[in-house]
Amino acid sequence: MSLKDNINYVKQEISAEESFMENFFKVEKFYKKYKSVIIIAISIIIVATIGYYISNYISNQNKIEANKAFNVLLASPNDQEALNTLKEKNQKLYAVALFMQNNTATNEVEFLKELSLYAQAINEENISKISEVTQNQDFLLKDFALFNKALILAQNKKYKEAKETIKLIPKNSNIKVLAKMLEHFLLTK
């Protein structure tokens, strides 16, 4: 290497070190200027992360305790301690447990409300209540409710209305076999 090349190499090295030191001092100046903001932001991120994981842990523990209490209620439905635990830990499971105990329609769980209203309508053989329940498109037992409505109408000798109700049951329904049997019975009426 020539002397000129060595001098150029040394100049480049000094220039690189100079720019490194310059950037280092810029970062240090920025850090000193915003030190408290940076520390607060990092602290908030750490606390939020810890809080998130603690919240998830507590939520999972509540679910586990609620499931254990629900299993106890399945084994012995009159266990008041398990019922109280469910009330504290999981309101929806508590509503399901209350529904299992007394079939009340005062549930917060929408499906259980509809199921309870449907059970009441079937017990009372009230066609208008069955019609109300079947108006909800999301009702799980809609086809079965329509079949029961047609069956009650047939028992009350309202054959024309029963035939119309059976036609409301979709062709791809699982209950269509029973509906066909009732429809064949109604052909002679």
Short mmCIF file of N, CA and C in Angstrom, two decimals:
data_model
loop_
_atom_site.label_atom_id
_atom_site.label_comp_id
_atom_site.label_asym_id
_atom_site.label_seq_id
_atom_site.Cartn_x
_atom_site.Cartn_y
_atom_site.Cartn_z
N MET A 1 0.83 -1.18 0.00
CA MET A 1 0.00 0.00 0.00
C MET A 1 0.88 1.24 0.00
N SER A 2 0.38 2.19 -0.69
CA SER A 2 1.15 3.43 -0.73
C SER A 2 0.76 4.32 0.42
N LEU A 3 1.56 5.33 0.62
CA LEU A 3 1.32 6.26 1.72
C LEU A 3 0.01 7.01 1.51
N LYS A 4 -0.29 7.32 0.26
CA LYS A 4 -1.52 8.04 -0.05
C LYS A 4 -2.74 7.17 0.30
N ASP A 5 -2.69 5.89 -0.03
CA ASP A 5 -3.78 4.97 0.29
C ASP A 5 -3.95 4.83 1.80
N ASN A 6 -2.85 4.79 2.51
CA ASN A 6 -2.92 4.70 3.96
C ASN A 6 -3.57 5.93 4.56
N ILE A 7 -3.22 7.08 4.04
CA ILE A 7 -3.79 8.34 4.55
C ILE A 7 -5.29 8.36 4.26
N ASN A 8 -5.69 7.95 3.08
CA ASN A 8 -7.13 7.92 2.74
C ASN A 8 -7.88 6.92 3.64
N TYR A 9 -7.26 5.80 3.90
CA TYR A 9 -7.88 4.80 4.77
C TYR A 9 -8.07 5.34 6.18
N VAL A 10 -7.02 6.03 6.69
CA VAL A 10 -7.10 6.62 8.03
C VAL A 10 -8.16 7.70 8.05
N LYS A 11 -8.28 8.50 6.99
CA LYS A 11 -9.30 9.55 6.92
C LYS A 11 -10.70 8.93 6.98
N GLN A 12 -10.89 7.83 6.24
CA GLN A 12 -12.19 7.16 6.24
C GLN A 12 -12.53 6.60 7.63
N GLU A 13 -11.56 6.03 8.26
CA GLU A 13 -11.78 5.49 9.60
C GLU A 13 -12.13 6.60 10.58
N ILE A 14 -11.40 7.69 10.50
CA ILE A 14 -11.69 8.83 11.40
C ILE A 14 -13.07 9.39 11.09
N SER A 15 -13.41 9.48 9.83
CA SER A 15 -14.72 9.99 9.44
C SER A 15 -15.83 9.08 9.97
N ALA A 16 -15.62 7.76 9.87
CA ALA A 16 -16.63 6.81 10.37
C ALA A 16 -16.77 6.92 11.87
N GLU A 17 -15.65 7.03 12.57
CA GLU A 17 -15.70 7.17 14.03
C GLU A 17 -16.34 8.49 14.41
N GLU A 18 -16.04 9.53 13.63
CA GLU A 18 -16.62 10.84 13.88
C GLU A 18 -18.14 10.80 13.75
N SER A 19 -18.62 10.17 12.68
CA SER A 19 -20.08 10.09 12.48
C SER A 19 -20.72 9.22 13.57
N PHE A 20 -20.02 8.15 13.97
CA PHE A 20 -20.54 7.33 15.07
C PHE A 20 -20.66 8.15 16.34
N MET A 21 -19.62 8.89 16.67
CA MET A 21 -19.64 9.71 17.89
C MET A 21 -20.70 10.81 17.78
N GLU A 22 -20.84 11.37 16.61
CA GLU A 22 -21.84 12.42 16.40
C GLU A 22 -23.24 11.87 16.64
N ASN A 23 -23.51 10.69 16.06
CA ASN A 23 -24.83 10.05 16.27
C ASN A 23 -25.03 9.66 17.72
N PHE A 24 -23.98 9.18 18.35
CA PHE A 24 -24.07 8.82 19.76
C PHE A 24 -24.45 10.03 20.60
N PHE A 25 -23.82 11.18 20.32
CA PHE A 25 -24.13 12.40 21.08
C PHE A 25 -25.54 12.90 20.79
N LYS A 26 -26.02 12.70 19.54
CA LYS A 26 -27.40 13.08 19.21
C LYS A 26 -28.39 12.24 20.01
N VAL A 27 -28.12 10.93 20.07
CA VAL A 27 -28.99 10.03 20.83
C VAL A 27 -28.96 10.39 22.30
N GLU A 28 -27.75 10.68 22.81
CA GLU A 28 -27.62 11.04 24.22
C GLU A 28 -28.36 12.33 24.51
N LYS A 29 -28.26 13.29 23.61
CA LYS A 29 -28.96 14.58 23.77
C LYS A 29 -30.48 14.36 23.76
N PHE A 30 -30.95 13.53 22.80
CA PHE A 30 -32.37 13.22 22.72
C PHE A 30 -32.84 12.53 23.99
N TYR A 31 -32.04 11.56 24.48
CA TYR A 31 -32.40 10.84 25.70
C TYR A 31 -32.48 11.78 26.89
N LYS A 32 -31.51 12.67 27.04
CA LYS A 32 -31.53 13.61 28.16
C LYS A 32 -32.73 14.54 28.07
N LYS A 33 -33.08 14.94 26.86
CA LYS A 33 -34.20 15.86 26.67
C LYS A 33 -35.54 15.19 27.01
N TYR A 34 -35.68 13.93 26.59
CA TYR A 34 -36.96 13.22 26.77
C TYR A 34 -36.84 12.04 27.74
N LYS A 35 -35.93 12.13 28.66
CA LYS A 35 -35.66 11.03 29.59
C LYS A 35 -36.92 10.63 30.37
N SER A 36 -37.60 11.61 30.95
CA SER A 36 -38.78 11.29 31.77
C SER A 36 -39.90 10.70 30.92
N VAL A 37 -40.11 11.21 29.71
CA VAL A 37 -41.16 10.68 28.84
C VAL A 37 -40.84 9.24 28.44
N ILE A 38 -39.59 8.97 28.12
CA ILE A 38 -39.18 7.62 27.73
C ILE A 38 -39.37 6.64 28.88
N ILE A 39 -38.95 7.05 30.08
CA ILE A 39 -39.09 6.18 31.25
C ILE A 39 -40.56 5.93 31.56
N ILE A 40 -41.40 6.95 31.47
CA ILE A 40 -42.84 6.80 31.74
C ILE A 40 -43.47 5.87 30.70
N ALA A 41 -43.10 6.05 29.42
CA ALA A 41 -43.67 5.20 28.36
C ALA A 41 -43.28 3.75 28.56
N ILE A 42 -42.03 3.50 28.87
CA ILE A 42 -41.58 2.12 29.10
C ILE A 42 -42.27 1.54 30.32
N SER A 43 -42.41 2.34 31.37
CA SER A 43 -43.09 1.88 32.59
C SER A 43 -44.55 1.52 32.30
N ILE A 44 -45.22 2.36 31.52
CA ILE A 44 -46.62 2.10 31.19
C ILE A 44 -46.74 0.80 30.38
N ILE A 45 -45.83 0.60 29.44
CA ILE A 45 -45.86 -0.62 28.63
C ILE A 45 -45.64 -1.85 29.50
N ILE A 46 -44.70 -1.77 30.42
CA ILE A 46 -44.43 -2.91 31.31
C ILE A 46 -45.62 -3.19 32.21
N VAL A 47 -46.18 -2.14 32.81
CA VAL A 47 -47.33 -2.31 33.72
C VAL A 47 -48.54 -2.84 32.95
N ALA A 48 -48.77 -2.32 31.74
CA ALA A 48 -49.91 -2.79 30.94
C ALA A 48 -49.75 -4.27 30.57
N THR A 49 -48.55 -4.66 30.21
CA THR A 49 -48.30 -6.05 29.86
C THR A 49 -48.52 -6.97 31.05
N ILE A 50 -47.98 -6.58 32.20
CA ILE A 50 -48.17 -7.37 33.42
C ILE A 50 -49.66 -7.43 33.78
N GLY A 51 -50.34 -6.29 33.69
CA GLY A 51 -51.78 -6.24 33.99
C GLY A 51 -52.59 -7.13 33.07
N TYR A 52 -52.23 -7.14 31.80
CA TYR A 52 -52.93 -7.98 30.83
C TYR A 52 -52.79 -9.45 31.19
N TYR A 53 -51.58 -9.88 31.50
CA TYR A 53 -51.37 -11.30 31.83
C TYR A 53 -52.02 -11.67 33.17
N ILE A 54 -52.01 -10.77 34.12
CA ILE A 54 -52.68 -11.03 35.40
C ILE A 54 -54.19 -11.14 35.19
N SER A 55 -54.74 -10.23 34.37
CA SER A 55 -56.18 -10.25 34.08
C SER A 55 -56.58 -11.57 33.39
N ASN A 56 -55.79 -12.00 32.43
CA ASN A 56 -56.07 -13.28 31.76
C ASN A 56 -55.99 -14.44 32.73
N TYR A 57 -55.01 -14.42 33.61
CA TYR A 57 -54.85 -15.50 34.59
C TYR A 57 -56.07 -15.55 35.52
N ILE A 58 -56.48 -14.40 36.02
CA ILE A 58 -57.64 -14.34 36.92
C ILE A 58 -58.90 -14.80 36.19
N SER A 59 -59.06 -14.37 34.95
CA SER A 59 -60.22 -14.77 34.16
C SER A 59 -60.25 -16.29 33.96
N ASN A 60 -59.11 -16.86 33.65
CA ASN A 60 -59.04 -18.31 33.47
C ASN A 60 -59.32 -19.05 34.78
N GLN A 61 -58.83 -18.54 35.88
CA GLN A 61 -59.09 -19.18 37.18
C GLN A 61 -60.58 -19.11 37.53
N ASN A 62 -61.22 -17.97 37.21
CA ASN A 62 -62.66 -17.85 37.45
C ASN A 62 -63.44 -18.85 36.60
N LYS A 63 -63.01 -19.03 35.35
CA LYS A 63 -63.68 -20.01 34.49
C LYS A 63 -63.53 -21.41 35.04
N ILE A 64 -62.34 -21.73 35.51
CA ILE A 64 -62.11 -23.07 36.07
C ILE A 64 -62.97 -23.29 37.31
N GLU A 65 -63.01 -22.30 38.20
CA GLU A 65 -63.83 -22.42 39.41
C GLU A 65 -65.32 -22.52 39.06
N ALA A 66 -65.75 -21.73 38.08
CA ALA A 66 -67.16 -21.77 37.68
C ALA A 66 -67.50 -23.13 37.09
N ASN A 67 -66.62 -23.68 36.28
CA ASN A 67 -66.88 -25.00 35.70
C ASN A 67 -66.92 -26.08 36.77
N LYS A 68 -66.04 -25.97 37.77
CA LYS A 68 -66.07 -26.94 38.87
C LYS A 68 -67.39 -26.83 39.64
N ALA A 69 -67.81 -25.60 39.89
CA ALA A 69 -69.08 -25.39 40.61
C ALA A 69 -70.25 -25.92 39.79
N PHE A 70 -70.22 -25.72 38.48
CA PHE A 70 -71.29 -26.22 37.63
C PHE A 70 -71.33 -27.75 37.64
N ASN A 71 -70.16 -28.37 37.62
CA ASN A 71 -70.10 -29.83 37.70
C ASN A 71 -70.66 -30.33 39.03
N VAL A 72 -70.40 -29.60 40.11
CA VAL A 72 -70.96 -29.95 41.42
C VAL A 72 -72.48 -29.84 41.37
N LEU A 73 -72.99 -28.78 40.71
CA LEU A 73 -74.44 -28.61 40.60
C LEU A 73 -75.08 -29.70 39.74
N LEU A 74 -74.35 -30.17 38.76
CA LEU A 74 -74.89 -31.27 37.95
C LEU A 74 -75.03 -32.53 38.80
N ALA A 75 -74.06 -32.74 39.70
CA ALA A 75 -74.09 -33.92 40.57
C ALA A 75 -75.14 -33.77 41.67
N SER A 76 -75.18 -32.60 42.30
CA SER A 76 -76.18 -32.35 43.36
C SER A 76 -76.78 -30.96 43.14
N PRO A 77 -77.95 -30.90 42.53
CA PRO A 77 -78.57 -29.63 42.14
C PRO A 77 -78.92 -28.69 43.30
N ASN A 78 -78.95 -29.16 44.52
CA ASN A 78 -79.34 -28.31 45.64
C ASN A 78 -78.15 -27.71 46.39
N ASP A 79 -76.95 -27.82 45.87
CA ASP A 79 -75.75 -27.30 46.52
C ASP A 79 -75.72 -25.77 46.41
N GLN A 80 -76.06 -25.10 47.50
CA GLN A 80 -76.15 -23.64 47.50
C GLN A 80 -74.78 -22.98 47.38
N GLU A 81 -73.76 -23.59 47.95
CA GLU A 81 -72.41 -23.02 47.86
C GLU A 81 -71.93 -22.99 46.41
N ALA A 82 -72.18 -24.03 45.66
CA ALA A 82 -71.79 -24.08 44.25
C ALA A 82 -72.59 -23.05 43.45
N LEU A 83 -73.86 -22.89 43.79
CA LEU A 83 -74.70 -21.90 43.12
C LEU A 83 -74.18 -20.49 43.37
N ASN A 84 -73.78 -20.21 44.61
CA ASN A 84 -73.22 -18.89 44.94
C ASN A 84 -71.90 -18.65 44.21
N THR A 85 -71.09 -19.70 44.11
CA THR A 85 -69.82 -19.57 43.38
C THR A 85 -70.10 -19.24 41.92
N LEU A 86 -71.07 -19.91 41.33
CA LEU A 86 -71.44 -19.62 39.94
C LEU A 86 -71.93 -18.19 39.78
N LYS A 87 -72.70 -17.72 40.76
CA LYS A 87 -73.23 -16.36 40.69
C LYS A 87 -72.09 -15.34 40.68
N GLU A 88 -71.04 -15.61 41.45
CA GLU A 88 -69.89 -14.70 41.51
C GLU A 88 -69.01 -14.81 40.27
N LYS A 89 -68.79 -16.02 39.80
CA LYS A 89 -67.75 -16.25 38.79
C LYS A 89 -68.25 -16.20 37.34
N ASN A 90 -69.49 -16.65 37.08
CA ASN A 90 -69.94 -16.73 35.70
C ASN A 90 -71.47 -16.61 35.66
N GLN A 91 -71.95 -15.45 35.26
CA GLN A 91 -73.39 -15.18 35.28
C GLN A 91 -74.16 -16.05 34.28
N LYS A 92 -73.56 -16.36 33.14
CA LYS A 92 -74.28 -17.17 32.15
C LYS A 92 -74.45 -18.61 32.63
N LEU A 93 -73.43 -19.18 33.23
CA LEU A 93 -73.57 -20.53 33.79
C LEU A 93 -74.55 -20.52 34.96
N TYR A 94 -74.57 -19.43 35.70
CA TYR A 94 -75.52 -19.27 36.80
C TYR A 94 -76.95 -19.29 36.24
N ALA A 95 -77.17 -18.59 35.12
CA ALA A 95 -78.49 -18.57 34.49
C ALA A 95 -78.87 -19.96 34.00
N VAL A 96 -77.90 -20.70 33.46
CA VAL A 96 -78.17 -22.07 33.01
C VAL A 96 -78.53 -22.95 34.20
N ALA A 97 -77.82 -22.78 35.31
CA ALA A 97 -78.11 -23.58 36.51
C ALA A 97 -79.51 -23.27 37.04
N LEU A 98 -79.88 -22.00 37.06
CA LEU A 98 -81.23 -21.63 37.50
C LEU A 98 -82.28 -22.22 36.56
N PHE A 99 -81.99 -22.20 35.27
CA PHE A 99 -82.93 -22.77 34.32
C PHE A 99 -83.09 -24.27 34.56
N MET A 100 -81.99 -24.94 34.85
CA MET A 100 -82.05 -26.38 35.11
C MET A 100 -82.86 -26.66 36.38
N GLN A 101 -82.79 -25.77 37.35
CA GLN A 101 -83.48 -26.01 38.61
C GLN A 101 -84.98 -25.75 38.53
N ASN A 102 -85.37 -24.67 37.83
CA ASN A 102 -86.80 -24.34 37.88
C ASN A 102 -87.43 -23.94 36.55
N ASN A 103 -86.72 -24.07 35.43
CA ASN A 103 -87.26 -23.77 34.10
C ASN A 103 -87.94 -22.40 34.01
N THR A 104 -87.37 -21.40 34.62
CA THR A 104 -87.98 -20.07 34.56
C THR A 104 -87.57 -19.35 33.29
N ALA A 105 -88.42 -18.45 32.84
CA ALA A 105 -88.16 -17.69 31.62
C ALA A 105 -87.43 -16.39 31.92
N THR A 106 -87.04 -16.16 33.15
CA THR A 106 -86.38 -14.90 33.51
C THR A 106 -84.88 -15.01 33.37
N ASN A 107 -84.44 -15.70 32.36
CA ASN A 107 -83.01 -15.89 32.13
C ASN A 107 -82.44 -14.75 31.31
N GLU A 108 -81.14 -14.52 31.48
CA GLU A 108 -80.45 -13.55 30.66
C GLU A 108 -79.94 -14.21 29.38
N VAL A 109 -79.80 -15.49 29.37
CA VAL A 109 -79.32 -16.20 28.19
C VAL A 109 -80.50 -16.34 27.23
N GLU A 110 -80.34 -15.76 26.04
CA GLU A 110 -81.45 -15.65 25.08
C GLU A 110 -82.02 -17.01 24.69
N PHE A 111 -81.18 -17.98 24.38
CA PHE A 111 -81.66 -19.29 23.97
C PHE A 111 -82.49 -19.94 25.07
N LEU A 112 -82.03 -19.79 26.31
CA LEU A 112 -82.77 -20.40 27.42
C LEU A 112 -84.12 -19.73 27.62
N LYS A 113 -84.18 -18.42 27.37
CA LYS A 113 -85.45 -17.72 27.46
C LYS A 113 -86.44 -18.32 26.46
N GLU A 114 -85.99 -18.45 25.23
CA GLU A 114 -86.85 -19.00 24.18
C GLU A 114 -87.24 -20.44 24.47
N LEU A 115 -86.28 -21.22 24.95
CA LEU A 115 -86.56 -22.61 25.27
C LEU A 115 -87.58 -22.71 26.40
N SER A 116 -87.45 -21.84 27.38
CA SER A 116 -88.39 -21.83 28.50
C SER A 116 -89.79 -21.42 28.02
N LEU A 117 -89.85 -20.38 27.19
CA LEU A 117 -91.15 -19.96 26.65
C LEU A 117 -91.77 -21.06 25.81
N TYR A 118 -90.94 -21.77 25.05
CA TYR A 118 -91.43 -22.87 24.23
C TYR A 118 -91.98 -23.99 25.11
N ALA A 119 -91.25 -24.33 26.17
CA ALA A 119 -91.70 -25.38 27.08
C ALA A 119 -93.03 -25.00 27.74
N GLN A 120 -93.16 -23.73 28.14
CA GLN A 120 -94.42 -23.28 28.73
C GLN A 120 -95.56 -23.38 27.71
N ALA A 121 -95.29 -22.96 26.47
CA ALA A 121 -96.33 -22.99 25.44
C ALA A 121 -96.78 -24.41 25.15
N ILE A 122 -95.82 -25.35 25.12
CA ILE A 122 -96.17 -26.75 24.87
C ILE A 122 -96.99 -27.30 26.04
N ASN A 123 -96.58 -26.99 27.27
CA ASN A 123 -97.31 -27.48 28.45
C ASN A 123 -98.73 -26.94 28.49
N GLU A 124 -98.89 -25.68 28.09
CA GLU A 124 -100.22 -25.06 28.10
C GLU A 124 -101.00 -25.34 26.81
N GLU A 125 -100.31 -25.95 25.83
CA GLU A 125 -100.87 -26.16 24.50
C GLU A 125 -101.41 -24.86 23.93
N ASN A 126 -100.65 -23.79 24.11
CA ASN A 126 -101.03 -22.45 23.67
C ASN A 126 -100.42 -22.19 22.29
N ILE A 127 -101.25 -22.17 21.28
CA ILE A 127 -100.80 -22.04 19.91
C ILE A 127 -100.20 -20.65 19.65
N SER A 128 -100.79 -19.63 20.24
CA SER A 128 -100.27 -18.27 19.99
C SER A 128 -98.86 -18.10 20.56
N LYS A 129 -98.59 -18.70 21.73
CA LYS A 129 -97.24 -18.63 22.29
C LYS A 129 -96.25 -19.42 21.45
N ILE A 130 -96.68 -20.55 20.93
CA ILE A 130 -95.80 -21.33 20.04
C ILE A 130 -95.50 -20.52 18.79
N SER A 131 -96.50 -19.82 18.27
CA SER A 131 -96.30 -18.99 17.08
C SER A 131 -95.30 -17.87 17.36
N GLU A 132 -95.39 -17.29 18.54
CA GLU A 132 -94.44 -16.23 18.92
C GLU A 132 -93.01 -16.75 18.93
N VAL A 133 -92.82 -17.92 19.49
CA VAL A 133 -91.48 -18.50 19.57
C VAL A 133 -90.95 -18.82 18.18
N THR A 134 -91.82 -19.32 17.29
CA THR A 134 -91.36 -19.70 15.96
C THR A 134 -91.08 -18.49 15.06
N GLN A 135 -91.49 -17.32 15.47
CA GLN A 135 -91.21 -16.11 14.68
C GLN A 135 -89.73 -15.76 14.67
N ASN A 136 -89.01 -16.17 15.70
CA ASN A 136 -87.57 -15.90 15.77
C ASN A 136 -86.85 -16.86 14.83
N GLN A 137 -86.15 -16.31 13.84
CA GLN A 137 -85.47 -17.13 12.83
C GLN A 137 -84.32 -17.94 13.41
N ASP A 138 -83.73 -17.48 14.52
CA ASP A 138 -82.58 -18.15 15.10
C ASP A 138 -82.96 -19.22 16.13
N PHE A 139 -84.26 -19.40 16.37
CA PHE A 139 -84.66 -20.37 17.38
C PHE A 139 -84.26 -21.77 16.95
N LEU A 140 -83.56 -22.46 17.80
CA LEU A 140 -82.97 -23.76 17.48
C LEU A 140 -84.03 -24.82 17.16
N LEU A 141 -85.12 -24.81 17.88
CA LEU A 141 -86.16 -25.84 17.72
C LEU A 141 -87.34 -25.34 16.90
N LYS A 142 -87.10 -24.43 15.99
CA LYS A 142 -88.19 -23.82 15.23
C LYS A 142 -89.02 -24.86 14.49
N ASP A 143 -88.36 -25.76 13.78
CA ASP A 143 -89.09 -26.78 13.01
C ASP A 143 -89.90 -27.69 13.92
N PHE A 144 -89.30 -28.06 15.04
CA PHE A 144 -90.01 -28.92 15.99
C PHE A 144 -91.20 -28.18 16.60
N ALA A 145 -91.02 -26.88 16.84
CA ALA A 145 -92.12 -26.07 17.38
C ALA A 145 -93.26 -25.99 16.36
N LEU A 146 -92.91 -25.85 15.09
CA LEU A 146 -93.96 -25.83 14.06
C LEU A 146 -94.70 -27.17 14.00
N PHE A 147 -93.95 -28.26 14.13
CA PHE A 147 -94.58 -29.59 14.14
C PHE A 147 -95.53 -29.71 15.33
N ASN A 148 -95.08 -29.28 16.52
CA ASN A 148 -95.94 -29.35 17.70
C ASN A 148 -97.18 -28.47 17.55
N LYS A 149 -97.01 -27.32 16.93
CA LYS A 149 -98.15 -26.44 16.70
C LYS A 149 -99.17 -27.15 15.80
N ALA A 150 -98.69 -27.78 14.73
CA ALA A 150 -99.59 -28.51 13.82
C ALA A 150 -100.26 -29.68 14.54
N LEU A 151 -99.52 -30.35 15.40
CA LEU A 151 -100.07 -31.46 16.16
C LEU A 151 -101.18 -31.00 17.10
N ILE A 152 -100.96 -29.88 17.79
CA ILE A 152 -101.98 -29.34 18.70
C ILE A 152 -103.20 -28.89 17.90
N LEU A 153 -102.97 -28.26 16.74
CA LEU A 153 -104.10 -27.85 15.89
C LEU A 153 -104.90 -29.06 15.43
N ALA A 154 -104.20 -30.14 15.10
CA ALA A 154 -104.90 -31.36 14.67
C ALA A 154 -105.70 -31.96 15.82
N GLN A 155 -105.13 -31.92 17.03
CA GLN A 155 -105.86 -32.43 18.19
C GLN A 155 -107.10 -31.60 18.47
N ASN A 156 -107.04 -30.30 18.15
CA ASN A 156 -108.19 -29.41 18.36
C ASN A 156 -109.12 -29.38 17.15
N LYS A 157 -108.90 -30.32 16.22
CA LYS A 157 -109.72 -30.48 15.03
C LYS A 157 -109.70 -29.24 14.11
N LYS A 158 -108.57 -28.54 14.11
CA LYS A 158 -108.36 -27.41 13.19
C LYS A 158 -107.42 -27.90 12.09
N TYR A 159 -107.97 -28.77 11.24
CA TYR A 159 -107.14 -29.49 10.28
C TYR A 159 -106.56 -28.58 9.20
N LYS A 160 -107.33 -27.62 8.74
CA LYS A 160 -106.85 -26.72 7.68
C LYS A 160 -105.63 -25.93 8.17
N GLU A 161 -105.73 -25.40 9.37
CA GLU A 161 -104.60 -24.63 9.94
C GLU A 161 -103.40 -25.54 10.19
N ALA A 162 -103.65 -26.77 10.58
CA ALA A 162 -102.56 -27.73 10.81
C ALA A 162 -101.82 -28.02 9.51
N LYS A 163 -102.59 -28.18 8.40
CA LYS A 163 -101.96 -28.44 7.10
C LYS A 163 -101.09 -27.25 6.68
N GLU A 164 -101.58 -26.04 6.90
CA GLU A 164 -100.81 -24.84 6.55
C GLU A 164 -99.54 -24.73 7.38
N THR A 165 -99.64 -25.11 8.63
CA THR A 165 -98.47 -25.05 9.52
C THR A 165 -97.42 -26.06 9.10
N ILE A 166 -97.84 -27.25 8.69
CA ILE A 166 -96.88 -28.27 8.25
C ILE A 166 -96.13 -27.81 7.00
N LYS A 167 -96.80 -27.05 6.15
CA LYS A 167 -96.14 -26.55 4.93
C LYS A 167 -95.02 -25.57 5.25
N LEU A 168 -95.01 -25.00 6.45
CA LEU A 168 -93.96 -24.05 6.85
C LEU A 168 -92.64 -24.75 7.21
N ILE A 169 -92.71 -26.05 7.44
CA ILE A 169 -91.50 -26.81 7.80
C ILE A 169 -90.68 -27.02 6.52
N PRO A 170 -89.42 -26.61 6.51
CA PRO A 170 -88.60 -26.74 5.30
C PRO A 170 -88.41 -28.21 4.89
N LYS A 171 -88.20 -28.42 3.60
CA LYS A 171 -88.04 -29.77 3.06
C LYS A 171 -86.74 -30.44 3.55
N ASN A 172 -85.73 -29.66 3.89
CA ASN A 172 -84.46 -30.23 4.33
C ASN A 172 -84.36 -30.36 5.85
N SER A 173 -85.47 -30.18 6.54
CA SER A 173 -85.48 -30.26 8.01
C SER A 173 -85.38 -31.72 8.47
N ASN A 174 -84.76 -31.90 9.64
CA ASN A 174 -84.66 -33.24 10.23
C ASN A 174 -86.02 -33.74 10.71
N ILE A 175 -86.93 -32.84 10.95
CA ILE A 175 -88.25 -33.20 11.48
C ILE A 175 -89.25 -33.50 10.34
N LYS A 176 -88.78 -33.40 9.11
CA LYS A 176 -89.68 -33.56 7.95
C LYS A 176 -90.32 -34.95 7.91
N VAL A 177 -89.65 -35.99 8.40
CA VAL A 177 -90.22 -37.34 8.42
C VAL A 177 -91.48 -37.36 9.30
N LEU A 178 -91.38 -36.75 10.49
CA LEU A 178 -92.56 -36.68 11.37
C LEU A 178 -93.64 -35.82 10.74
N ALA A 179 -93.23 -34.74 10.10
CA ALA A 179 -94.20 -33.85 9.47
C ALA A 179 -94.95 -34.58 8.35
N LYS A 180 -94.24 -35.43 7.60
CA LYS A 180 -94.88 -36.21 6.54
C LYS A 180 -95.93 -37.16 7.12
N MET A 181 -95.59 -37.78 8.24
CA MET A 181 -96.56 -38.69 8.89
C MET A 181 -97.82 -37.95 9.29
N LEU A 182 -97.65 -36.78 9.89
CA LEU A 182 -98.80 -35.98 10.30
C LEU A 182 -99.56 -35.49 9.07
N GLU A 183 -98.84 -35.14 8.03
CA GLU A 183 -99.47 -34.68 6.80
C GLU A 183 -100.33 -35.79 6.17
N HIS A 184 -99.83 -37.02 6.19
CA HIS A 184 -100.60 -38.17 5.67
C HIS A 184 -101.84 -38.41 6.52
N PHE A 185 -101.72 -38.24 7.82
CA PHE A 185 -102.89 -38.37 8.71
C PHE A 185 -103.93 -37.32 8.37
N LEU A 186 -103.45 -36.09 8.08
CA LEU A 186 -104.38 -34.99 7.82
C LEU A 186 -105.02 -35.07 6.43
N LEU A 187 -104.49 -35.91 5.55
CA LEU A 187 -105.09 -36.04 4.21
C LEU A 187 -106.54 -36.52 4.28
N THR A 188 -106.82 -37.32 5.25
CA THR A 188 -108.18 -37.87 5.37
C THR A 188 -109.11 -36.92 6.15
N LYS A 189 -108.59 -35.87 6.66
CA LYS A 189 -109.41 -34.96 7.47
C LYS A 189 -109.81 -33.74 6.68
#
